Amino acid sequence: MSKNSNTTTTANGKSGTAQSAKKKSAGVNASLTREDKVLLYRDMVRIRRFEERSLHAYQQGKIGGFLHLYIGQESIAVASASLMGGHDHIITAYRDHGQALSVGMTMNECMAELYGKFTGCSKGKGGSMHFFAPDKNYWGGHGIVAGQTPLGAGIAFALKYKKLKGCCLCLLGDGAVNQGAYHESLNLAALWNLPVVYIIENNRYSMGTSQERSSAGAPLARRAESYDMDWDVVDGSSVYEIRKKLAPAMQRARDEHRPCVLEIQTYRYRGHSVADANHEKYRSKKEIEDYKQNHDPIMLFQQTLLKEGVLTDEKIDEIDREAKNEAAESAKFADESPYPPEEEIFTDVYWEVDHKTEKNQGRLFFND
Amino acid sequence: MPQITYRKALNDAFAEELERDENVIMLGEEIAQYNGAYKVTEGLHARFGDGRIMDTPISEAGFAGLGIGASMLGVRPIIELMFWSFSYVAFDQLFNNAPMIRYMSGGLINVPIVVRGPANGGTNVGATHSHTPENFAAYTPGLKVVCPSNAYDAKGLMKSAVRDNDPVFVMENTLLYGQKWDVPEEEYLIPLGKADIKREGTDISLIAHGRCVITCLEAARVLKEEHEIDAEVVDLRSIRPLDQEAIIDSVKKTNRAVLVDENKPFCGTSAQIAALIQEHAFDYLDAPVKRVSSLDAPQIYSKPLEDEMVPNAKRIVKAVQEIL
Ligand SMILES: Cc1ncc(C[n+]2csc(CCOP(=O)(O)OP(=O)(O)O)c2C)c(N)n1
Ligand SMILES: [Mg+2]
């Protein structure tokens, strides 16, 4: 499930027919093979173990700056990536490690990026908030709240312009809905019938501010209504639920160029970033525990798959062991990798310089 | 004299001004209940309450513009940007509304706002969070720009900024928030537009603002101890208004200048200062004016490289040696 080339899901972009979106995506879960289900489960576990390992590295002082962990929200990235066909794309904010692993980026390149190493996915230039893998249709990793929301509309615009049958999943947080850029994007998407699905990952807080204290009107997705867009609210603790509602939304986007907004209810267990050490001040320990005990997407899916006879206790242990090993290996890889050489500061600024073309003249850099 | 942090000095400035003038209010993300992302507003919400210390949604254009609008009726908002990097989301309000309204109304309307927050790199947070837009702001007639280098200045300048009747953009520094300086308990103000000689010297003028002043002082120490060079360190304190006289006087005395700022070099603040020096002190110069700025690329994430990117004492010493 980690590669977007998987064929386990709805008809992928290239093979759309005139069937209604609903019909097409009906049974989006029923059609999953046992292997598919195990992969969905495994990818969630991999994300969690990766995040835990990166937190450890941060505490050791090997990673600095900001580190926004995805722990608790794994189902959203994994379910989203599992529905992506060859012409589907995904873009998100700074809480971007889960999406990266879900679309098939390796732990090694992700961990190395966090360490600021040359072997990282952006050669150590982007950092935690700025992962990219255009070869996997993953367009980042954006540090400015809601900055990615017009880009998501733009990717959808490009798909339509190029007559490609696909859609763009554009993820944002519950706090991001209050940025003007998001509203401008919704209007453009609706006005121009762009194949974009906005996914609000509603983890109930933007830093230390609860949804109630930052946003007028609920549910947040309902704001789509004023742009004549479809919207829905989804229980994010269930991978099946997310897939069930996301699949037809993506199909409508691909087939009919109808954008929509899905608000997926979720929760982050850790602070906003690792620096947010006092996150139990703005929410109660009890609340956090309740999510961990009763709504954890990994635990719930594990129970479902045990019931279905897809997973066994041995298999669960094996998946966990492998994920931990993979994460530990990635930390070792990152540790042993070199920092970028100093010349790298001035590469990747201009295409022209990197490609040594002589088309343009004049000075580009102004160092002392 | 008690030693307090840059953070506390700012906090005291706000408290004093909130106390003095009930038109002063504060707006920003996480500034009230969370006490500030960098704890600069700690305790103010508890003391002054919901009506005056207000948490905003993540809507920089909205709350910056709201602050400007309220100021037209005499409210005096202090608007926090969690980072100055986020001002780009509010560019129209901050760079097109705030500075133009007074002029376009023929002086009928004032915009007495303070917009403040950290503007610095060197913290390993990557390209989107490391901007230093004092040059953008100083470029814009109608705006004032202040970059305090230490706790004492931060407090005195902030209090003047709050009392100023024009928009004042104050650019702080996350790397300074935790550092301590002597700050007197009694009230004082520092006027905008008055530079401060942080170290007297005779051989060369190091001219800087914000944290680069601290870096210059470090370089000056190395220059003295290892090279017997006596550098003068001029702290501009505010970029606009600019204390041109202090700059020119210092250069006339030392006949050499190295300009240090964290802006990227092209059209950075020091470019303007270099132009002023050649215009007003050309005959006094014994060497070309040198500049040490951030390296000319988007801010790199990787920490060891970012440390090379922002001005450091090593680069300043090297620049001095090149012209002395
Ligand atoms: C324009 C802008 N303003 C403020 C910030 C600082 N900031 C980063 S994340 C964040 C909270 C966002 O919350 P939400 O959208 O709910 O996403 P979550 O972190 O919960 O995933 C804030 C205020 C920013 N990065 N960009
Ligand atoms: Mg949130």
XYZ file of C-alpha atoms and ligand atoms in Angstrom:
719
model
C 0.000 0.000 0.000
C 2.986 2.239 0.286
C 3.363 2.844 -3.417
C 0.825 4.882 -5.265
C 1.145 2.504 -8.155
C -0.816 -0.099 -6.220
C -3.919 -1.297 -7.959
C -5.949 -2.425 -5.020
C -8.326 0.454 -4.896
C -10.783 2.314 -7.017
C -10.265 2.489 -10.710
C -7.202 4.592 -11.062
C -7.033 7.834 -12.936
C -6.540 6.490 -16.403
C -9.459 4.113 -16.540
C -12.444 6.199 -15.578
C -15.781 5.320 -17.168
C -19.176 6.934 -17.005
C -20.295 5.035 -13.933
C -21.331 7.136 -11.030
C -18.642 7.834 -8.492
C -20.557 6.103 -5.805
C -21.009 2.894 -7.697
C -17.420 2.849 -8.733
C -16.083 3.256 -5.277
C -18.643 1.066 -3.611
C -16.893 -1.805 -1.966
C -13.683 0.140 -1.785
C -12.965 -1.784 1.382
C -14.645 -5.029 0.369
C -12.282 -5.271 -2.569
C -9.203 -5.104 -0.374
C -7.180 -8.297 -0.300
C -5.715 -9.651 2.907
C -2.312 -8.394 1.794
C -3.707 -4.929 1.160
C -5.102 -4.803 4.652
C -1.876 -5.918 6.202
C -0.065 -3.242 4.232
C -2.457 -0.559 5.415
C -1.868 -1.663 8.974
C 1.854 -1.968 8.502
C 2.202 1.518 7.060
C 0.451 3.062 10.034
C 2.778 1.215 12.388
C 5.783 2.296 10.335
C 4.775 5.942 10.631
C 4.343 5.689 14.368
C 7.683 3.992 14.888
C 9.413 6.442 12.599
C 7.981 9.379 14.531
C 8.948 7.867 17.859
C 12.468 7.300 16.629
C 12.743 10.851 15.332
C 11.527 12.194 18.681
C 14.270 10.207 20.341
C 16.842 11.677 17.964
C 15.527 15.155 18.741
C 15.917 14.513 22.438
C 19.481 13.350 21.790
C 20.163 16.666 20.087
C 20.649 15.108 16.681
C 17.662 16.925 15.216
C 16.919 20.579 15.916
C 14.435 23.240 14.879
C 10.818 22.191 14.610
C 9.573 18.614 14.650
C 5.811 18.164 14.241
C 4.875 14.563 14.921
C 2.035 12.703 13.214
C 1.421 10.253 16.037
C -2.337 9.638 16.372
C -3.179 10.798 12.850
C -1.594 7.933 10.873
C -4.872 6.650 9.411
C -5.384 9.767 7.319
C -2.131 9.687 5.394
C -2.267 5.932 4.907
C -5.885 5.834 3.767
C -5.310 8.778 1.443
C -2.232 7.334 -0.219
C -3.937 3.950 -0.558
C -6.533 5.493 -2.855
C -4.108 7.319 -5.085
C -3.758 6.189 -8.664
C -1.118 7.226 -11.163
C -2.540 10.693 -11.809
C -3.513 11.492 -8.250
C -1.414 13.902 -6.242
C -1.044 14.908 -2.625
C 0.159 18.038 -0.847
C 0.141 18.929 2.826
C 1.414 21.266 5.549
C 4.438 20.957 7.844
C 3.145 17.843 9.656
C 4.341 15.922 6.667
C 6.267 12.786 7.639
C 3.282 10.437 7.597
C 2.255 11.392 4.088
C 5.857 10.966 2.956
C 6.112 7.396 4.213
C 2.616 6.600 2.937
C 3.443 7.523 -0.639
C 6.541 5.348 -0.525
C 9.373 7.621 0.520
C 11.930 5.653 2.485
C 12.576 6.080 6.173
C 16.239 6.596 5.358
C 15.755 9.645 3.171
C 13.201 11.104 5.574
C 15.273 10.593 8.703
C 18.390 11.904 6.973
C 16.477 15.042 6.031
C 15.517 15.574 9.659
C 19.199 15.293 10.554
C 20.044 17.879 7.896
C 22.134 15.358 5.986
C 23.047 15.290 2.326
C 21.339 11.931 1.873
C 17.991 13.436 2.905
C 15.078 13.747 0.510
C 15.907 17.433 -0.026
C 19.673 17.044 0.506
C 19.261 18.532 3.971
C 17.981 21.787 2.561
C 14.300 21.587 3.467
C 14.061 19.995 6.904
C 11.178 18.472 8.793
C 8.503 20.797 7.443
C 9.595 20.641 3.835
C 9.642 17.081 2.470
C 9.003 16.604 -1.256
C 8.833 13.664 -3.655
C 7.413 14.788 -6.992
C 8.242 11.359 -8.464
C 5.645 9.980 -6.060
C 3.195 12.806 -6.710
C 3.981 14.246 -3.290
C 4.327 18.006 -3.499
C 5.315 18.790 0.098
C 5.666 19.683 3.003
C 4.724 23.436 3.507
C 5.693 25.494 6.528
C 3.318 28.414 6.222
C -0.169 27.656 7.519
C -2.530 27.253 4.525
C 0.241 28.178 2.090
C -0.304 24.855 0.364
C -4.027 25.355 -0.184
C -3.803 27.437 -3.364
C -1.067 25.085 -4.591
C -3.479 22.184 -4.246
C -5.975 24.005 -6.436
C -3.146 24.707 -8.865
C -2.147 21.072 -9.128
C -5.780 20.237 -9.832
C -5.879 22.993 -12.422
C -2.810 21.534 -14.143
C -4.341 18.056 -14.225
C -7.445 19.413 -15.863
C -5.478 21.613 -18.245
C -3.398 18.661 -19.335
C -6.533 16.529 -19.642
C -5.217 13.986 -17.171
C -7.741 12.029 -15.221
C -6.638 12.472 -11.664
C -7.196 14.570 -8.592
C -5.259 16.398 -5.941
C -5.582 15.699 -2.235
C -4.802 18.878 -0.359
C -4.406 18.428 3.380
C -4.623 21.186 5.961
C -5.123 21.549 9.704
C -8.185 22.760 11.558
C -6.371 26.019 12.310
C -5.574 26.619 8.656
C -9.215 27.094 7.695
C -9.021 30.650 9.014
C -6.497 31.812 6.464
C -7.725 33.867 3.563
C -5.721 31.825 1.088
C -7.817 28.775 1.920
C -11.089 30.584 1.202
C -9.752 32.027 -2.004
C -8.725 28.521 -3.007
C -12.143 27.055 -2.275
C -13.796 29.691 -4.391
C -11.404 29.126 -7.280
C -11.787 25.363 -7.044
C -15.566 25.593 -7.115
C -15.734 28.349 -9.707
C -13.407 26.582 -12.109
C -14.520 23.035 -11.291
C -11.115 21.805 -10.234
C -10.464 18.193 -9.265
C -9.230 18.896 -5.768
C -10.246 17.254 -2.502
C -9.460 19.365 0.539
C -8.904 17.237 3.616
C -9.048 19.036 6.933
C -7.114 16.962 9.438
C -9.077 18.153 12.431
C -7.013 17.231 15.469
C -8.993 19.786 17.494
C -6.097 22.140 18.207
C -3.975 24.629 16.381
C -0.967 24.824 18.657
C -2.503 25.652 22.044
C -5.814 26.895 20.677
C -8.860 24.661 20.545
C -11.168 24.700 17.551
C -13.845 26.430 19.639
C -11.506 29.273 20.449
C -10.341 29.843 16.889
C -13.141 29.069 14.486
C -16.669 30.420 14.250
C -19.189 27.847 13.095
C -18.934 24.098 13.010
C -18.323 21.712 11.437
C -15.427 23.397 9.696
C -16.120 21.600 6.427
C -19.529 23.242 6.273
C -17.881 26.446 5.112
C -17.609 24.689 1.736
C -21.342 25.057 1.392
C -21.063 28.765 0.726
C -18.996 27.881 -2.321
C -21.534 25.280 -3.457
C -19.067 22.555 -2.721
C -19.739 19.088 -1.337
C -18.487 18.434 2.154
C -18.567 15.742 4.786
C -17.251 14.876 8.209
C -15.416 11.610 8.667
C -14.364 9.581 11.692
C -10.612 9.426 11.306
C -10.054 6.662 13.799
C -11.197 4.139 11.181
C -9.117 3.537 8.079
C -12.138 1.898 6.438
C -14.328 4.920 7.139
C -11.836 7.321 5.641
C -11.472 5.170 2.539
C -15.219 4.783 2.239
C -15.813 8.521 2.143
C -12.659 9.593 0.400
C -12.900 7.167 -2.518
C -16.143 8.589 -3.965
C -14.921 12.120 -3.345
C -11.798 11.408 -5.366
C -13.846 9.707 -8.047
C -16.153 12.701 -8.383
C -13.139 14.946 -8.655
C -11.596 12.782 -11.352
C -14.774 12.078 -13.315
C -16.781 15.236 -12.890
C -14.204 17.812 -11.785
C -16.133 18.352 -8.615
C -14.060 19.617 -5.716
C -15.037 18.949 -2.129
C -14.012 19.346 1.493
C -13.717 16.407 3.868
C -13.157 17.081 7.522
C -11.497 14.103 9.147
C -11.696 13.982 12.923
C -8.447 12.942 14.492
C -6.120 13.735 17.371
C -2.448 14.296 17.984
C -1.026 12.694 21.095
C 2.095 14.790 21.273
C 2.519 18.523 21.571
C 2.111 20.724 18.531
C 5.821 20.307 17.960
C 8.445 18.775 20.166
C 9.039 22.259 21.579
C 5.439 22.360 22.889
C 6.268 20.593 26.126
C 3.290 21.889 28.092
C 0.545 20.512 25.906
C -1.231 19.122 28.910
C -1.966 22.688 29.973
C -4.418 23.456 27.196
C -6.030 20.015 27.146
C -6.489 17.458 29.838
C -4.512 14.314 30.385
C -7.849 12.563 30.486
C -8.730 13.748 27.012
C -5.412 12.520 25.624
C -5.803 9.174 27.369
C -9.330 8.791 26.045
C -8.103 9.104 22.489
C -5.260 6.681 23.095
C -7.509 4.116 24.795
C -10.623 4.386 22.680
C -9.895 6.041 19.359
C -6.413 5.051 18.391
C -6.509 4.292 14.652
C -3.774 1.663 14.812
C -5.268 -0.150 17.763
C -8.749 -0.090 16.263
C -7.596 -1.380 12.914
C -5.571 -4.047 14.635
C -8.723 -5.208 16.451
C -10.688 -5.183 13.215
C -8.093 -7.215 11.392
C -7.777 -9.678 14.250
C -11.530 -10.140 14.114
C -11.415 -10.582 10.370
C -8.705 -13.175 10.818
C -6.307 -11.151 8.710
C -3.816 -10.527 11.482
C -2.484 -12.825 14.154
C -0.641 -11.892 17.303
C 2.568 -13.202 15.780
C 2.090 -11.146 12.658
C 1.397 -8.039 14.739
C 4.626 -8.548 16.635
C 6.535 -9.138 13.469
C 5.219 -5.957 11.840
C 6.063 -3.969 14.900
C 9.541 -5.424 15.178
C 10.242 -4.733 11.545
C 8.990 -1.161 11.785
C 11.138 -0.505 14.826
C 14.171 -1.999 13.106
C 13.545 -0.013 9.986
C 13.296 3.184 12.040
C 16.425 2.357 14.029
C 18.285 1.601 10.810
C 17.177 4.915 9.355
C 18.556 6.747 12.378
C 21.835 4.924 11.944
C 21.854 5.777 8.259
C 21.161 9.430 9.037
C 23.802 9.533 11.726
C 26.467 8.121 9.441
C 25.556 10.281 6.456
C 27.558 13.425 5.678
C 26.260 16.976 5.908
C 25.873 18.694 2.564
C 29.130 20.199 1.287
C 29.275 23.975 1.628
C 28.957 24.592 -2.128
C 25.465 23.161 -1.845
C 24.287 26.421 -0.329
C 24.248 27.930 -3.796
C 22.856 25.054 -5.819
C 19.139 24.568 -6.406
C 18.490 28.295 -6.283
C 18.265 28.782 -10.053
C 17.674 26.147 -12.715
C 19.907 28.086 -15.025
C 22.894 27.910 -12.716
C 22.462 24.224 -11.935
C 22.255 23.398 -15.623
C 25.072 25.738 -16.596
C 23.131 27.234 -19.467
C 24.503 30.389 -20.957
C 21.242 31.771 -22.187
C 21.053 34.562 -19.667
C 23.661 37.064 -18.667
C 24.303 39.176 -15.625
C 25.159 38.412 -12.068
C 22.848 36.254 -9.961
C 24.549 36.014 -6.575
C 25.852 38.867 -4.458
C 28.011 37.479 -1.709
C 30.694 39.514 -0.019
C 21.188 47.092 38.334
C 19.152 43.908 37.858
C 19.958 41.651 34.928
C 16.898 40.573 32.985
C 16.309 38.739 29.744
C 15.444 40.387 26.463
C 12.122 38.551 26.756
C 11.413 39.999 30.200
C 12.471 43.478 29.137
C 9.900 43.399 26.349
C 7.320 41.958 28.686
C 7.938 44.803 31.140
C 7.643 47.355 28.355
C 4.235 45.967 27.379
C 3.030 45.828 30.960
C 4.056 49.428 31.596
C 2.430 50.696 28.431
C -0.748 48.663 28.969
C -0.892 50.131 32.447
C -0.266 53.676 31.284
C -2.703 53.838 28.378
C -5.943 51.916 28.224
C -6.008 52.258 24.453
C -3.067 49.887 24.224
C -4.117 46.319 23.425
C -2.295 43.237 22.193
C -3.324 40.860 19.406
C -1.672 37.717 18.135
C -1.568 33.951 17.889
C -1.112 32.137 21.197
C -0.200 35.358 23.046
C -2.892 35.163 25.740
C -3.770 31.781 27.230
C -0.601 30.085 26.005
C 1.525 33.070 27.129
C 3.149 33.385 23.718
C 4.922 30.905 21.471
C 8.166 32.375 22.844
C 6.652 33.418 26.181
C 7.261 37.100 25.516
C 3.715 37.948 26.650
C 3.816 35.711 29.712
C 1.404 36.782 32.435
C -0.121 39.674 30.511
C -3.386 37.906 29.815
C -3.741 36.973 33.462
C -3.092 40.560 34.446
C -4.940 42.574 31.814
C -7.644 40.121 30.789
C -9.487 38.919 27.715
C -10.521 42.319 26.460
C -6.996 43.619 26.046
C -4.756 40.613 25.440
C -6.369 38.635 22.668
C -5.621 35.300 21.057
C -6.329 35.434 17.340
C -7.029 32.685 14.841
C -4.276 31.970 12.315
C -5.370 34.858 10.119
C -2.442 37.248 9.839
C -3.978 39.367 7.097
C -7.188 39.575 9.083
C -5.846 40.523 12.479
C -3.083 42.793 11.157
C -5.663 44.658 9.112
C -8.062 44.684 12.028
C -5.366 46.274 14.138
C -4.782 48.931 11.511
C -8.498 49.639 11.298
C -8.855 49.912 15.059
C -5.863 52.236 15.238
C -7.619 54.703 12.945
C -10.069 55.278 15.792
C -7.353 55.675 18.380
C -6.915 52.143 19.689
C -3.192 51.396 19.895
C -2.715 47.723 19.023
C 0.522 45.873 19.541
C 0.279 43.089 16.985
C 2.436 40.021 17.452
C 3.575 37.965 14.513
C 4.786 34.612 15.770
C 7.558 35.106 13.228
C 8.096 38.011 10.873
C 8.145 35.333 8.174
C 4.374 35.219 8.588
C 4.054 38.888 7.704
C 4.187 37.767 4.102
C 0.679 36.385 4.507
C -0.385 39.885 5.616
C 1.714 41.803 3.131
C -1.074 43.943 1.757
C -2.212 45.086 5.172
C 1.254 45.751 6.527
C 2.930 47.194 3.457
C 0.085 48.723 1.526
C -2.491 49.764 4.101
C -0.488 50.655 7.188
C 2.053 52.992 5.571
C -0.198 54.608 2.957
C -3.321 55.631 4.842
C -1.882 58.687 6.514
C -0.460 59.977 3.261
C -3.485 59.255 1.128
C -5.763 60.960 3.612
C -3.627 64.075 3.502
C -2.683 63.531 7.125
C -6.267 63.151 8.369
C -5.790 59.643 9.691
C -3.050 58.146 11.862
C -2.124 54.481 12.161
C -0.472 54.095 15.571
C 0.282 50.395 15.539
C 3.243 48.326 16.607
C 3.843 45.110 14.703
C 6.394 42.909 16.381
C 7.906 39.469 16.618
C 11.143 37.660 15.894
C 12.905 38.021 12.551
C 16.009 35.915 12.398
C 17.691 32.847 11.066
C 20.193 30.629 12.755
C 17.598 28.405 14.363
C 17.496 25.395 12.063
C 13.894 25.897 10.949
C 14.418 26.194 7.218
C 13.653 28.636 4.464
C 10.030 29.547 5.222
C 10.647 30.570 8.837
C 13.924 32.483 8.758
C 13.247 35.811 7.087
C 14.633 39.189 8.113
C 12.393 41.690 6.311
C 13.683 44.907 7.906
C 14.905 45.988 4.493
C 11.435 45.473 2.937
C 9.920 47.559 5.695
C 12.574 50.268 5.665
C 12.101 50.515 1.920
C 8.538 51.645 2.486
C 8.009 55.349 3.280
C 5.473 55.603 6.084
C 6.882 52.698 8.069
C 9.393 52.791 10.889
C 11.660 49.842 11.614
C 13.354 49.002 14.889
C 15.795 46.120 15.555
C 16.916 46.023 19.203
C 20.157 44.190 19.930
C 19.819 43.759 23.709
C 17.364 43.843 26.585
C 17.973 47.459 27.632
C 17.384 48.774 24.126
C 14.478 46.423 23.535
C 12.560 47.868 26.444
C 13.287 51.528 25.805
C 12.689 51.284 22.073
C 9.497 49.264 22.478
C 8.008 51.848 24.789
C 8.776 54.577 22.268
C 7.305 52.453 19.502
C 4.027 52.047 21.400
C 3.786 55.811 21.894
C 4.649 56.594 18.285
C 1.761 57.796 16.139
C 2.934 55.966 13.029
C 3.236 52.252 12.262
C 6.400 50.879 13.849
C 7.678 47.415 12.968
C 9.843 45.938 15.686
C 11.989 42.981 14.723
C 13.171 40.879 17.621
C 15.309 37.763 17.723
C 14.569 34.331 19.144
C 18.274 33.807 19.860
C 18.304 36.877 22.102
C 15.083 36.259 24.048
C 16.841 34.205 26.719
C 19.949 36.401 27.084
C 20.360 38.816 29.974
C 21.494 42.415 30.209
C 21.446 45.167 32.831
C 18.122 46.949 32.807
C 17.273 49.653 35.351
C 14.077 49.384 37.322
C 13.037 52.992 36.815
C 11.192 53.960 33.677
C 13.125 55.110 30.605
C 12.509 55.548 26.916
C 14.943 55.375 24.013
C 14.007 57.573 21.066
C 13.759 55.987 17.643
C 16.475 57.165 15.284
C 19.285 57.396 17.800
C 22.187 55.004 17.205
C 24.355 53.844 20.061
C 28.109 53.317 20.082
C 28.385 49.936 21.774
C 32.172 49.964 21.696
C 34.462 52.880 21.030
C 37.336 52.265 18.662
C 39.687 54.026 16.294
C 40.694 51.623 13.547
C 37.488 50.557 11.859
C 33.711 50.995 12.216
C 31.571 47.873 12.463
C 28.030 49.047 11.772
C 25.156 46.709 12.538
C 21.672 46.268 13.971
C 19.864 43.544 15.911
C 21.781 40.459 16.926
C 24.565 41.287 14.467
C 25.637 43.945 16.964
C 26.375 41.178 19.444
C 28.278 39.294 16.751
C 30.249 42.469 15.981
C 31.175 42.888 19.644
C 32.472 39.339 19.613
C 34.451 40.064 16.446
C 35.782 43.278 17.994
C 37.092 41.314 20.954
C 38.875 38.873 18.650
C 40.259 41.742 16.584
C 41.654 43.371 19.715
C 43.015 40.248 21.340
C 44.425 38.532 18.314
C 45.133 41.302 15.846
C 45.513 44.483 17.894
C 42.807 46.136 15.872
C 40.579 48.566 17.727
C 37.104 48.374 16.229
C 34.215 50.704 16.922
C 30.789 49.033 17.037
C 27.855 51.192 16.008
C 24.405 49.855 16.872
C 21.845 51.459 14.575
C 18.921 50.430 16.805
C 16.413 51.647 14.237
C 16.777 51.365 10.472
C 14.183 53.995 9.728
C 14.525 56.560 11.161
C 18.255 56.085 10.611
C 20.922 57.914 12.584
C 22.932 58.935 9.564
C 25.001 61.355 11.583
C 26.299 58.663 13.920
C 27.285 56.511 10.960
C 29.126 59.279 9.176
C 30.822 60.536 12.338
C 32.147 57.089 13.113
C 33.457 56.543 9.602
C 35.119 59.959 9.622
C 36.894 58.916 12.784
C 38.017 55.421 11.745
C 38.181 55.860 7.949
C 37.067 52.308 7.361
C 33.763 50.479 7.638
C 32.456 46.931 7.631
C 28.665 46.781 7.535
C 27.084 43.730 9.097
C 23.477 42.605 8.792
C 21.491 39.389 8.564
C 19.661 40.491 5.423
C 20.583 38.759 2.222
C 23.052 41.065 0.473
C 21.106 42.207 -2.586
C 19.208 45.363 -1.604
C 19.863 44.500 2.029
C 19.907 47.207 4.682
C 23.674 47.604 4.526
C 23.513 48.420 0.817
C 21.695 51.633 1.698
C 24.185 52.436 4.422
C 27.098 51.857 2.062
C 25.535 54.304 -0.376
C 25.200 56.934 2.363
C 28.809 56.492 3.446
C 30.216 56.947 -0.037
C 28.024 59.964 -0.545
C 28.774 61.688 2.748
C 32.194 60.421 3.824
C 33.909 59.578 0.564
C 36.951 61.710 1.256
C 37.451 60.080 4.627
C 37.543 56.512 3.395
C 40.888 54.735 3.295
C 39.407 51.531 1.899
C 36.258 50.349 0.170
C 33.295 49.735 2.432
C 32.835 46.002 3.080
C 29.598 44.190 3.818
C 28.990 40.961 5.712
C 25.456 39.688 5.180
C 23.678 36.347 5.071
C 24.813 34.191 2.191
C 22.768 34.850 -0.899
C 20.473 31.828 -1.065
C 17.253 30.767 0.630
C 17.905 29.754 4.230
C 19.335 26.241 4.294
C 17.935 23.847 6.908
C 21.060 21.849 7.655
C 22.419 23.385 10.854
C 26.186 23.433 10.251
C 25.625 25.097 6.898
C 23.108 27.553 8.252
C 25.687 28.604 10.822
C 27.936 29.603 7.927
C 25.071 31.333 6.203
C 24.303 33.961 8.814
C 27.025 36.487 9.703
C 29.458 35.174 12.288
C 32.499 36.660 14.005
C 34.867 34.702 11.788
C 33.485 36.281 8.632
C 33.539 39.752 10.170
C 37.172 39.389 11.242
C 38.078 38.222 7.763
C 36.322 41.195 6.159
C 38.141 43.592 8.480
C 41.485 42.035 7.653
C 40.789 42.444 3.967
C 40.656 46.224 4.284
C 43.122 46.842 7.113
C 1.067 31.905 8.370
C 1.509 31.157 9.571
N 1.114 31.587 10.788
C 1.491 30.930 11.886
C 2.286 29.825 11.802
C 2.737 29.119 13.069
N 2.019 27.876 13.215
C 2.533 26.747 12.724
S 1.499 25.490 12.889
C 0.339 26.415 13.658
C -0.923 25.780 14.100
C -1.661 25.164 12.979
O -2.673 24.329 13.450
P -3.528 23.392 12.513
O -3.814 24.084 11.231
O -4.677 22.925 13.286
O -2.556 22.190 12.161
P -1.914 21.105 13.130
O -0.637 21.708 13.633
O -2.866 20.809 14.213
O -1.610 19.933 12.275
C 0.778 27.722 13.759
C 0.031 28.814 14.408
C 2.700 29.418 10.518
N 3.513 28.369 10.339
N 2.277 30.086 9.423
Mg -4.880 21.134 14.317
